[in-house]
Amino acid sequence: MRTFLVEVWAELQKTSWPARREVYGTTVVVIIAVVICAVYLYVVDTALNSGIQFLFKTVGR
C-alpha cells in the first residue's frame, strides 16, 4: 500500500496543473454554454408543447 501511495504522489508531481485564471475562464465558458443550451431546450420544448396541444384541440374534436 505504501508503494502505491508513493508512486501516486510521484505521478501527481509530474502533472501539469492549469493556472487559476485558466480554470476560471473555462468554467465561465462551460456555465455560459449550459445556460444557452438550457434556454434553447426550454424554447423548443415550449414550442413543441404548444404545437401538440393545438393539434389535439383542432384534430381531437
JSON list of C-alpha atoms in Angstrom, two decimals:
[
{"chain": "A", "resi": 1, "resn": "MET", "atom": "CA", "xyz": [0.00, 0.00, 0.00]},
{"chain": "A", "resi": 2, "resn": "ARG", "atom": "CA", "xyz": [2.82, 2.38, 0.85]},
{"chain": "A", "resi": 3, "resn": "THR", "atom": "CA", "xyz": [4.49, 1.76, -2.51]},
{"chain": "A", "resi": 4, "resn": "PHE", "atom": "CA", "xyz": [1.27, 2.57, -4.30]},
{"chain": "A", "resi": 5, "resn": "LEU", "atom": "CA", "xyz": [0.87, 5.87, -2.45]},
{"chain": "A", "resi": 6, "resn": "VAL", "atom": "CA", "xyz": [4.49, 6.83, -3.14]},
{"chain": "A", "resi": 7, "resn": "GLU", "atom": "CA", "xyz": [4.01, 6.11, -6.85]},
{"chain": "A", "resi": 8, "resn": "VAL", "atom": "CA", "xyz": [0.75, 8.07, -6.93]},
{"chain": "A", "resi": 9, "resn": "TRP", "atom": "CA", "xyz": [2.46, 11.03, -5.27]},
{"chain": "A", "resi": 10, "resn": "ALA", "atom": "CA", "xyz": [5.31, 10.84, -7.80]},
{"chain": "A", "resi": 11, "resn": "GLU", "atom": "CA", "xyz": [2.83, 10.87, -10.70]},
{"chain": "A", "resi": 12, "resn": "LEU", "atom": "CA", "xyz": [0.98, 13.83, -9.21]},
{"chain": "A", "resi": 13, "resn": "GLN", "atom": "CA", "xyz": [4.25, 15.76, -9.09]},
{"chain": "A", "resi": 14, "resn": "LYS", "atom": "CA", "xyz": [4.65, 15.21, -12.85]},
{"chain": "A", "resi": 15, "resn": "THR", "atom": "CA", "xyz": [1.17, 16.55, -13.59]},
{"chain": "A", "resi": 16, "resn": "SER", "atom": "CA", "xyz": [0.84, 19.91, -15.29]},
{"chain": "A", "resi": 17, "resn": "TRP", "atom": "CA", "xyz": [-1.92, 21.72, -13.40]},
{"chain": "A", "resi": 18, "resn": "PRO", "atom": "CA", "xyz": [-3.76, 24.61, -15.09]},
{"chain": "A", "resi": 19, "resn": "ALA", "atom": "CA", "xyz": [-3.41, 28.13, -13.75]},
{"chain": "A", "resi": 20, "resn": "ARG", "atom": "CA", "xyz": [-6.21, 29.63, -11.66]},
{"chain": "A", "resi": 21, "resn": "ARG", "atom": "CA", "xyz": [-7.04, 32.11, -14.44]},
{"chain": "A", "resi": 22, "resn": "GLU", "atom": "CA", "xyz": [-7.35, 29.30, -17.00]},
{"chain": "A", "resi": 23, "resn": "VAL", "atom": "CA", "xyz": [-9.65, 27.30, -14.72]},
{"chain": "A", "resi": 24, "resn": "TYR", "atom": "CA", "xyz": [-11.80, 30.38, -14.14]},
{"chain": "A", "resi": 25, "resn": "GLY", "atom": "CA", "xyz": [-12.03, 31.10, -17.87]},
{"chain": "A", "resi": 26, "resn": "THR", "atom": "CA", "xyz": [-13.01, 27.59, -18.87]},
{"chain": "A", "resi": 27, "resn": "THR", "atom": "CA", "xyz": [-15.53, 27.41, -16.01]},
{"chain": "A", "resi": 28, "resn": "VAL", "atom": "CA", "xyz": [-17.21, 30.59, -17.24]},
{"chain": "A", "resi": 29, "resn": "VAL", "atom": "CA", "xyz": [-17.35, 29.22, -20.79]},
{"chain": "A", "resi": 30, "resn": "VAL", "atom": "CA", "xyz": [-18.96, 25.98, -19.57]},
{"chain": "A", "resi": 31, "resn": "ILE", "atom": "CA", "xyz": [-21.54, 27.84, -17.46]},
{"chain": "A", "resi": 32, "resn": "ILE", "atom": "CA", "xyz": [-22.46, 30.10, -20.39]},
{"chain": "A", "resi": 33, "resn": "ALA", "atom": "CA", "xyz": [-22.77, 27.09, -22.72]},
{"chain": "A", "resi": 34, "resn": "VAL", "atom": "CA", "xyz": [-25.02, 25.28, -20.23]},
{"chain": "A", "resi": 35, "resn": "VAL", "atom": "CA", "xyz": [-27.27, 28.33, -19.85]},
{"chain": "A", "resi": 36, "resn": "ILE", "atom": "CA", "xyz": [-27.54, 28.74, -23.64]},
{"chain": "A", "resi": 37, "resn": "CYS", "atom": "CA", "xyz": [-28.42, 25.05, -24.06]},
{"chain": "A", "resi": 38, "resn": "ALA", "atom": "CA", "xyz": [-30.98, 25.23, -21.26]},
{"chain": "A", "resi": 39, "resn": "VAL", "atom": "CA", "xyz": [-32.68, 28.27, -22.79]},
{"chain": "A", "resi": 40, "resn": "TYR", "atom": "CA", "xyz": [-32.69, 26.63, -26.23]},
{"chain": "A", "resi": 41, "resn": "LEU", "atom": "CA", "xyz": [-34.22, 23.42, -24.88]},
{"chain": "A", "resi": 42, "resn": "TYR", "atom": "CA", "xyz": [-36.84, 25.40, -22.95]},
{"chain": "A", "resi": 43, "resn": "VAL", "atom": "CA", "xyz": [-37.86, 27.33, -26.07]},
{"chain": "A", "resi": 44, "resn": "VAL", "atom": "CA", "xyz": [-38.02, 24.18, -28.23]},
{"chain": "A", "resi": 45, "resn": "ASP", "atom": "CA", "xyz": [-39.95, 22.27, -25.55]},
{"chain": "A", "resi": 46, "resn": "THR", "atom": "CA", "xyz": [-42.45, 25.10, -25.11]},
{"chain": "A", "resi": 47, "resn": "ALA", "atom": "CA", "xyz": [-42.94, 25.46, -28.87]},
{"chain": "A", "resi": 48, "resn": "LEU", "atom": "CA", "xyz": [-43.44, 21.73, -29.40]},
{"chain": "A", "resi": 49, "resn": "ASN", "atom": "CA", "xyz": [-45.79, 21.51, -26.43]},
{"chain": "A", "resi": 50, "resn": "SER", "atom": "CA", "xyz": [-47.89, 24.39, -27.78]},
{"chain": "A", "resi": 51, "resn": "GLY", "atom": "CA", "xyz": [-47.95, 22.83, -31.24]},
{"chain": "A", "resi": 52, "resn": "ILE", "atom": "CA", "xyz": [-49.05, 19.43, -29.96]},
{"chain": "A", "resi": 53, "resn": "GLN", "atom": "CA", "xyz": [-51.74, 20.96, -27.75]},
{"chain": "A", "resi": 54, "resn": "PHE", "atom": "CA", "xyz": [-53.02, 22.94, -30.74]},
{"chain": "A", "resi": 55, "resn": "LEU", "atom": "CA", "xyz": [-53.16, 19.78, -32.86]},
{"chain": "A", "resi": 56, "resn": "PHE", "atom": "CA", "xyz": [-55.04, 17.86, -30.17]},
{"chain": "A", "resi": 57, "resn": "LYS", "atom": "CA", "xyz": [-57.55, 20.69, -29.79]},
{"chain": "A", "resi": 58, "resn": "THR", "atom": "CA", "xyz": [-58.23, 21.03, -33.53]},
{"chain": "A", "resi": 59, "resn": "VAL", "atom": "CA", "xyz": [-57.97, 17.40, -34.67]},
{"chain": "A", "resi": 60, "resn": "GLY", "atom": "CA", "xyz": [-59.31, 15.84, -31.49]},
{"chain": "A", "resi": 61, "resn": "ARG", "atom": "CA", "xyz": [-62.81, 17.24, -31.94]}
]
